[in-house]
CSV table of C-alpha atoms in Angstrom, one decimal:
chain,number,residue,atom,x,y,z
B,1,LEU,CA,-0.2,-0.2,0.2
B,2,THR,CA,2.7,2.6,0.6
B,3,GLU,CA,4.0,1.6,-2.9
B,4,LEU,CA,0.8,1.8,-3.8
B,5,HIS,CA,0.2,5.1,-2.1
B,6,THR,CA,3.6,6.4,-3.1
B,7,SER,CA,2.8,5.0,-6.9
B,8,HIS,CA,0.2,7.3,-6.7
B,9,GLN,CA,1.3,10.2,-5.4
B,10,ASN,CA,4.2,10.2,-7.6
B,11,GLY,CA,1.6,9.6,-10.6
B,12,THR,CA,-0.2,12.9,-8.7
B,13,THR,CA,2.2,14.6,-9.1
B,14,MET,CA,3.5,13.8,-12.7
B,15,ARG,CA,0.3,14.9,-13.8
B,16,LEU,CA,0.8,17.4,-12.0
B,17,SER,CA,3.6,18.8,-13.1
B,18,PHE,CA,3.9,18.0,-16.9
B,19,PRO,CA,1.4,20.8,-17.5
B,20,LEU,CA,3.1,23.3,-15.0
B,21,ALA,CA,6.5,22.6,-16.4
B,22,LEU,CA,4.9,23.4,-20.1
B,23,LEU,CA,3.7,26.7,-18.8
B,24,LEU,CA,7.0,27.6,-17.7
B,25,LEU,CA,8.4,26.2,-20.8
B,26,ILE,CA,5.9,28.6,-22.6
B,27,GLN,CA,6.5,31.6,-20.2
B,28,ILE,CA,10.8,31.1,-20.7
B,29,THR,CA,10.1,30.3,-24.2
B,30,THR,CA,7.8,34.3,-24.3
B,31,PHE,CA,11.3,35.2,-22.0
B,32,CYS,CA,13.0,34.4,-24.4
B,33,SER,CA,11.7,35.5,-27.6
B,34,MET,CA,10.9,38.7,-25.6
B,35,GLU,CA,14.3,39.8,-24.4
B,36,VAL,CA,15.9,38.7,-28.3
B,37,VAL,CA,12.9,41.4,-29.5
B,38,ALA,CA,13.7,43.9,-26.9
B,39,GLN,CA,17.6,43.1,-28.7
B,40,GLU,CA,16.7,43.1,-31.5
B,41,ALA,CA,15.0,46.4,-31.2
B,42,ALA,CA,17.6,47.5,-29.4
B,43,VAL,CA,20.2,45.8,-32.6
B,44,GLY,CA,17.7,47.8,-34.9
B,45,GLU,CA,17.1,51.7,-33.3
B,46,PRO,CA,21.2,52.5,-33.9
B,47,THR,CA,20.0,51.5,-37.8
B,48,VAL,CA,17.6,53.8,-38.0
B,49,VAL,CA,19.2,57.0,-36.2
B,50,THR,CA,22.2,56.4,-38.4
B,51,GLU,CA,20.1,56.1,-41.9
B,52,GLU,CA,17.7,59.2,-40.4
B,53,LYS,CA,21.6,60.9,-40.1
B,54,THR,CA,22.8,59.6,-43.3
B,55,GLY,CA,19.9,60.9,-44.4
B,56,ALA,CA,19.4,63.7,-43.4
B,57,PRO,CA,23.0,64.7,-45.7
B,58,VAL,CA,21.0,63.0,-48.3
B,59,ASP,CA,17.9,65.1,-48.4
B,60,ALA,CA,20.3,68.4,-48.0
B,61,THR,CA,22.5,67.3,-50.6
B,62,GLN,CA,19.2,66.4,-52.3
B,63,GLU,CA,18.0,70.4,-51.5
B,64,SER,CA,21.5,71.7,-52.2
B,65,SER,CA,21.4,70.7,-55.3
B,66,GLU,CA,18.1,71.6,-56.4
B,67,THR,CA,18.6,75.1,-55.3
B,68,VAL,CA,21.1,75.2,-57.7
B,69,ASN,CA,19.7,73.6,-60.3
B,70,ASN,CA,16.8,76.7,-59.5
B,71,ALA,CA,19.3,79.1,-59.1
B,72,GLU,CA,20.3,78.4,-62.8
B,73,THR,CA,17.3,78.1,-63.9
B,74,VAL,CA,16.3,81.9,-62.5
B,75,ALA,CA,19.6,82.3,-63.7
B,76,ASP,CA,18.8,80.7,-67.8
B,77,ASP,CA,15.5,83.0,-67.0
B,78,SER,CA,17.2,86.3,-66.5
B,79,ASP,CA,20.0,85.5,-69.3
B,80,ASN,CA,16.5,84.7,-71.1
B,81,THR,CA,15.0,87.7,-70.4
B,82,GLU,CA,18.0,90.3,-70.6
B,83,ASP,CA,18.2,88.1,-74.5
B,84,SER,CA,14.7,89.6,-75.1
B,85,ALA,CA,15.0,92.5,-73.7
B,86,SER,CA,18.7,93.7,-75.5
B,87,ASN,CA,16.7,91.8,-78.4
B,88,ASP,CA,13.8,93.9,-78.1
B,89,ASP,CA,16.2,97.6,-77.3
B,90,GLU,CA,18.4,96.1,-80.1
B,91,ASP,CA,14.8,96.2,-82.5
B,92,GLY,CA,13.3,99.6,-80.8
B,93,GLU,CA,9.3,97.6,-81.9
B,94,VAL,CA,8.3,95.8,-78.6
B,95,ILE,CA,9.4,99.1,-76.4
B,96,SER,CA,5.6,100.8,-75.2
B,97,LEU,CA,5.5,104.5,-75.7
B,98,ASP,CA,4.3,104.5,-72.6
B,99,ASP,CA,7.0,102.8,-71.4
B,100,GLU,CA,9.2,105.6,-73.3
B,101,GLU,CA,7.2,108.4,-72.0
B,102,ASP,CA,7.9,106.6,-68.5
B,103,ALA,CA,12.2,106.7,-69.9
B,104,THR,CA,11.3,109.6,-71.4
B,105,THR,CA,10.4,111.4,-67.9
B,106,GLU,CA,13.3,109.3,-65.4
B,107,GLU,CA,15.7,110.8,-67.2
B,108,PRO,CA,15.2,114.5,-66.9
B,109,VAL,CA,15.1,114.0,-63.2
B,110,ALA,CA,18.4,112.5,-63.1
B,111,SER,CA,19.4,114.8,-65.4
B,112,ASP,CA,18.2,117.6,-62.4
B,113,ASP,CA,19.6,115.7,-59.3
B,114,SER,CA,22.6,114.8,-61.4
B,115,ALA,CA,23.1,118.9,-62.7
B,116,ALA,CA,21.8,120.1,-59.3
B,117,ALA,CA,25.2,120.2,-57.7
B,118,PRO,CA,27.7,121.9,-60.2
B,119,VAL,CA,24.4,124.6,-60.6
B,120,GLU,CA,25.5,125.0,-56.6
B,121,GLU,CA,29.5,124.4,-57.0
B,122,THR,CA,29.0,127.2,-60.5
B,123,ALA,CA,26.6,129.4,-58.1
B,124,ASP,CA,29.6,128.9,-55.0
B,125,SER,CA,32.6,129.7,-57.1
B,126,ALA,CA,30.0,132.4,-58.9
B,127,ALA,CA,30.2,134.0,-55.4
B,128,THR,CA,34.0,133.2,-54.5
B,129,THR,CA,34.1,135.2,-57.7
B,130,THR,CA,32.6,138.2,-56.8
B,131,ALA,CA,33.2,138.6,-53.8
B,132,THR,CA,37.2,138.5,-55.7
B,133,GLU,CA,36.7,140.9,-57.4
B,134,GLU,CA,35.1,142.7,-54.8
B,135,LYS,CA,38.4,142.7,-53.0
B,136,GLU,CA,39.8,143.8,-55.9
B,137,GLU,CA,37.9,146.9,-56.8
B,138,ALA,CA,38.3,148.2,-52.7
B,139,PRO,CA,42.3,149.3,-53.9
B,140,THR,CA,41.1,149.9,-57.4
B,141,LYS,CA,38.8,152.7,-56.0
B,142,GLU,CA,40.8,154.3,-53.5
B,143,GLU,CA,43.8,154.3,-56.0
B,144,GLU,CA,41.3,156.4,-58.1
B,145,LYS,CA,40.5,158.2,-55.5
B,146,VAL,CA,44.5,158.8,-55.6
B,147,GLU,CA,45.2,159.6,-58.6
B,148,ALA,CA,42.4,161.7,-59.3
B,149,PRO,CA,43.9,164.4,-61.1
B,150,PRO,CA,43.7,168.2,-59.2
B,151,VAL,CA,41.3,170.7,-60.6
B,152,GLN,CA,43.3,173.2,-63.3
B,153,THR,CA,43.3,176.4,-63.9
B,154,GLY,CA,46.1,179.2,-65.5
B,155,PRO,CA,47.0,180.7,-68.4
B,156,PHE,CA,48.9,177.4,-69.5
B,157,ILE,CA,45.6,175.3,-69.0
B,158,ASP,CA,44.3,177.3,-71.5
B,159,ILE,CA,47.3,177.6,-74.1
B,160,PHE,CA,48.3,172.8,-73.4
B,161,GLY,CA,46.0,172.0,-71.5
B,162,GLU,CA,45.5,169.6,-68.7
B,163,GLN,CA,48.8,167.1,-69.2
B,164,LEU,CA,51.7,167.5,-71.2
B,165,LEU,CA,54.3,164.4,-71.8
B,166,SER,CA,58.5,163.9,-71.6
B,167,LEU,CA,60.8,161.2,-72.7
B,168,GLU,CA,62.8,159.6,-70.2
B,169,MET,CA,64.7,156.8,-71.8
B,170,VAL,CA,65.0,153.4,-70.4
B,171,ASP,CA,68.7,152.4,-72.1
B,172,GLU,CA,70.2,153.0,-75.1
B,173,THR,CA,68.3,152.0,-76.8
B,174,HIS,CA,64.5,152.4,-75.9
B,175,ALA,CA,62.3,155.4,-74.4
B,176,GLN,CA,58.9,155.4,-72.9
B,177,MET,CA,57.0,158.4,-72.7
B,178,VAL,CA,56.0,160.3,-68.8
B,179,ALA,CA,52.3,162.5,-68.6
B,180,HIS,CA,53.2,165.8,-66.3
B,181,TYR,CA,50.3,167.4,-64.7
B,182,THR,CA,50.7,171.3,-66.3
B,183,ASN,CA,50.9,173.6,-64.0
B,184,GLU,CA,53.1,171.0,-62.3
B,185,VAL,CA,56.0,171.2,-65.2
B,186,LEU,CA,55.4,174.9,-65.9
B,187,SER,CA,56.0,176.0,-61.9
B,188,GLY,CA,58.7,178.1,-61.8
B,189,LYS,CA,59.4,179.0,-65.6
B,190,LYS,CA,60.3,181.6,-66.4
B,191,VAL,CA,60.4,181.5,-69.8
B,192,VAL,CA,58.0,179.2,-72.5
B,193,GLY,CA,58.6,178.5,-75.6
B,194,LEU,CA,56.2,176.6,-77.9
B,195,TYR,CA,58.5,174.5,-81.3
B,196,PHE,CA,56.3,173.9,-83.9
B,197,SER,CA,58.1,171.6,-86.2
B,198,ALA,CA,57.2,168.3,-87.7
B,199,ASP,CA,59.8,165.2,-88.9
B,200,TRP,CA,59.4,165.2,-92.8
B,201,CYS,CA,60.4,168.9,-92.4
B,202,GLY,CA,64.5,169.4,-93.2
B,203,PRO,CA,64.7,172.4,-92.2
B,204,CYS,CA,63.1,171.3,-88.9
B,205,ARG,CA,65.6,168.9,-88.4
B,206,GLN,CA,69.1,171.2,-89.0
B,207,PHE,CA,67.6,173.7,-86.7
B,208,THR,CA,66.3,170.8,-83.9
B,209,PRO,CA,69.6,170.4,-82.8
B,210,ASP,CA,71.0,174.2,-82.8
B,211,LEU,CA,67.8,174.5,-80.7
B,212,VAL,CA,68.8,171.1,-77.7
B,213,ASN,CA,71.9,173.1,-77.0
B,214,PHE,CA,71.0,177.0,-77.0
B,215,TYR,CA,67.8,175.5,-75.0
B,216,ASN,CA,70.8,173.5,-72.5
B,217,LYS,CA,73.1,176.7,-72.1
B,218,MET,CA,70.7,179.0,-70.8
B,219,ASN,CA,69.3,176.6,-68.0
B,220,SER,CA,72.7,176.3,-66.8
B,221,ARG,CA,73.3,179.8,-66.7
B,222,ARG,CA,74.7,180.4,-62.9
B,223,GLY,CA,71.1,182.5,-61.3
B,224,LYS,CA,69.0,181.1,-64.0
B,225,GLU,CA,68.6,177.5,-63.8
B,226,ASN,CA,65.4,175.7,-65.0
B,227,GLN,CA,64.3,178.8,-65.7
B,228,PHE,CA,63.6,178.0,-69.4
B,229,GLU,CA,61.3,175.1,-71.4
B,230,ILE,CA,60.1,174.1,-74.5
B,231,VAL,CA,56.9,172.5,-75.7
B,232,TRP,CA,56.9,170.2,-78.4
B,233,VAL,CA,53.9,171.6,-80.4
B,234,SER,CA,54.3,168.6,-83.0
B,235,ARG,CA,52.5,169.1,-86.4
B,236,CYS,CA,53.6,165.1,-88.0
B,237,ARG,CA,51.7,164.0,-89.8
B,238,ASP,CA,50.9,159.7,-87.7
B,239,VAL,CA,52.3,159.3,-83.9
B,240,ASN,CA,55.1,156.3,-85.0
B,241,SER,CA,57.4,159.9,-86.6
B,242,TYR,CA,55.7,161.7,-83.6
B,243,GLY,CA,57.1,159.7,-81.0
B,244,GLN,CA,60.8,158.4,-83.7
B,245,TYR,CA,61.6,162.7,-83.3
B,246,PHE,CA,60.7,162.7,-80.2
B,247,THR,CA,63.2,161.0,-79.0
B,248,GLN,CA,65.8,164.2,-80.6
B,249,MET,CA,64.6,166.6,-78.8
B,250,ASN,CA,64.0,167.1,-74.0
B,251,TRP,CA,61.8,168.6,-73.4
B,252,LEU,CA,58.3,168.7,-73.3
B,253,ALA,CA,55.8,168.0,-75.7
B,254,LEU,CA,51.3,167.9,-76.3
B,255,PRO,CA,50.8,164.8,-77.3
B,256,PRO,CA,50.2,163.4,-80.3
B,257,GLN,CA,46.4,163.4,-80.8
B,258,GLU,CA,46.8,167.3,-79.0
B,259,ALA,CA,48.8,167.8,-81.5
B,260,MET,CA,47.8,166.8,-84.8
B,261,GLY,CA,43.9,167.2,-83.4
B,262,GLN,CA,42.4,170.3,-82.8
B,263,ARG,CA,44.6,171.8,-80.0
B,264,GLY,CA,47.6,171.6,-82.1
B,265,GLN,CA,45.4,173.9,-85.5
B,266,MET,CA,43.9,176.5,-82.5
B,267,LEU,CA,47.5,177.1,-81.0
B,268,SER,CA,48.8,177.6,-85.3
B,269,ASN,CA,46.3,179.9,-85.8
B,270,LYS,CA,46.5,182.2,-82.7
B,271,TYR,CA,50.5,182.6,-82.7
B,272,LYS,CA,50.0,184.1,-86.5
B,273,VAL,CA,52.2,180.5,-87.7
B,274,LYS,CA,53.0,180.4,-91.3
B,275,GLY,CA,55.6,178.5,-91.7
B,276,ILE,CA,58.1,176.0,-89.7
B,277,PRO,CA,59.9,175.5,-87.7
B,278,SER,CA,59.0,178.1,-85.3
B,279,LEU,CA,59.8,179.3,-82.0
B,280,VAL,CA,57.2,181.1,-80.0
B,281,LEU,CA,58.2,182.7,-77.1
B,282,LEU,CA,56.6,183.8,-73.8
B,283,ASP,CA,56.8,184.6,-70.3
B,284,GLU,CA,55.7,183.5,-66.7
B,285,VAL,CA,51.4,184.4,-67.7
B,286,GLY,CA,51.4,183.4,-71.1
B,287,ASN,CA,51.5,186.7,-72.4
B,288,VAL,CA,54.2,187.5,-75.7
B,289,ILE,CA,57.6,187.6,-75.6
B,290,THR,CA,58.1,187.1,-79.0
B,291,LEU,CA,57.1,185.2,-82.5
B,292,ASP,CA,60.2,185.8,-83.8
B,293,GLY,CA,62.2,182.6,-81.6
B,294,ARG,CA,63.3,181.2,-84.5
B,295,ASN,CA,65.6,183.6,-86.5
B,296,LYS,CA,66.7,185.4,-82.5
B,297,ILE,CA,68.5,182.4,-81.9
B,298,PRO,CA,70.3,182.1,-85.0
B,299,ALA,CA,71.1,185.6,-84.6
B,300,ASP,CA,72.2,185.1,-81.0
B,301,LYS,CA,73.8,182.2,-80.6
B,302,ALA,CA,75.3,182.5,-76.6
B,303,GLY,CA,71.8,183.9,-75.6
B,304,ILE,CA,72.6,187.5,-75.1
B,305,GLY,CA,70.0,189.6,-75.2
B,306,PHE,CA,67.5,185.8,-74.1
B,307,PRO,CA,64.3,186.6,-74.6
B,308,TRP,CA,64.5,189.2,-76.2
B,309,ARG,CA,62.4,191.5,-74.3
B,310,ASN,CA,62.0,195.2,-76.0
B,311,PRO,CA,62.5,197.9,-73.6
B,312,VAL,CA,59.3,198.3,-72.2
B,313,ALA,CA,58.1,195.2,-71.4
B,314,THR,CA,60.6,194.8,-69.2
B,315,LEU,CA,59.9,197.6,-67.6
B,316,TYR,CA,56.8,196.8,-67.5
B,317,ILE,CA,57.5,193.2,-66.1
B,318,THR,CA,60.5,195.2,-63.7
B,319,VAL,CA,57.5,197.2,-61.8
B,320,VAL,CA,53.8,194.9,-62.4
B,321,PRO,CA,54.0,191.7,-59.5
B,322,LYS,CA,53.2,188.7,-61.2
B,323,SER,CA,50.0,188.2,-59.4
B,324,LEU,CA,49.2,191.8,-61.0
B,325,ARG,CA,50.0,191.1,-64.4
B,326,LEU,CA,48.0,187.6,-64.6
B,327,MET,CA,45.0,189.7,-63.2
B,328,ILE,CA,44.8,192.0,-65.8
B,329,LYS,CA,45.3,189.3,-68.4
B,330,THR,CA,42.9,187.6,-67.6
B,331,GLN,CA,40.7,190.4,-67.2
B,332,ILE,CA,42.1,191.5,-71.8
B,333,ASP,CA,42.0,187.9,-72.9
B,334,GLY,CA,38.2,189.0,-71.3
B,335,VAL,CA,37.4,191.8,-73.3
B,336,LYS,CA,38.1,190.1,-76.6
B,337,SER,CA,36.5,187.2,-75.4
B,338,GLN,CA,33.7,189.8,-75.4
B,339,VAL,CA,35.0,192.2,-78.8
B,340,LEU,CA,35.3,188.6,-81.0
B,341,GLY,CA,31.3,187.7,-80.1
B,342,VAL,CA,29.9,190.4,-81.1
B,343,LEU,CA,31.9,191.2,-84.1
B,344,LYS,CA,31.4,187.1,-85.1
B,345,GLY,CA,27.3,188.1,-84.3
B,346,ALA,CA,27.4,191.3,-86.5
B,347,ALA,CA,29.6,189.6,-88.7
B,348,GLY,CA,26.6,186.8,-89.1
B,349,GLN,CA,23.9,188.7,-89.1
B,350,LYS,CA,25.5,190.4,-92.2
B,351,VAL,CA,25.5,188.1,-93.5
B,352,THR,CA,22.4,186.4,-93.1
B,353,ALA,CA,21.2,189.7,-94.3
């Protein structure tokens, strides 16, 4: 019984343990399979990650290639567009009138903008130039004020005008004419001669050297230095001849436009000049001493009787002071002018009648 009971228990145990063993085997198998799956999953994740990581550059490369392709496409399109635009411009048939009007409207705006700077620069430069000119004009005006000619009056102004010329040698072959105020250059002169002469006149060319020697001799006399002056009244035909002939003299002269113009003719008529050379001598107030100086000099080369006044005139000059003689001369000249005016009026009435 004991054995049977033992065997019965063993059989029961066997019957009970088989399902348990089977269940345990299933669990073990399931567990193992789960571990395998977990391992495979653990092993498979790097593969997926690797694929994703490796896939990203592929995608970026693809995107960059696509971008390059798109850029090339855009560039090609732009080139095509420029080519078509250039072709259109060359053909001149595709541009619309609106486009031309827009372009025409835009171009002047650009030109205005571009021209604005030069205009401003021109204005600035003009302002600078104006300021500079004003600065330059200021000293000029001051100089004009300083150089304003003095008011001159007197008998010699009526005879010669306000200016006389002298010739100054620059070197041995060059000379220049210098202007002087008449009253200043004739101040202190006791005798003033008017010399009518011309370069084309043979007797004038012969007499001029003798007159130069006599002029120098009279002005070098002791106690009477530089009391004699001569004013040349040119009868030359042109200014060049005037200048050439003037180089042979060392005294004053009327300006060429005066001497060869109305003043020269007026002086010839006033002093009854019939031919040249002619030398008229005046005293310090403009009264005539002699009209025949041309013949006096050859007759008295030493100048003993110079200026060849008559005894009455010498007494008059000695007794009557210069100021009174000048006043008397002015009154006499006024009376002469009035008489001449009346005579001319009467003559005019007779001619009209």
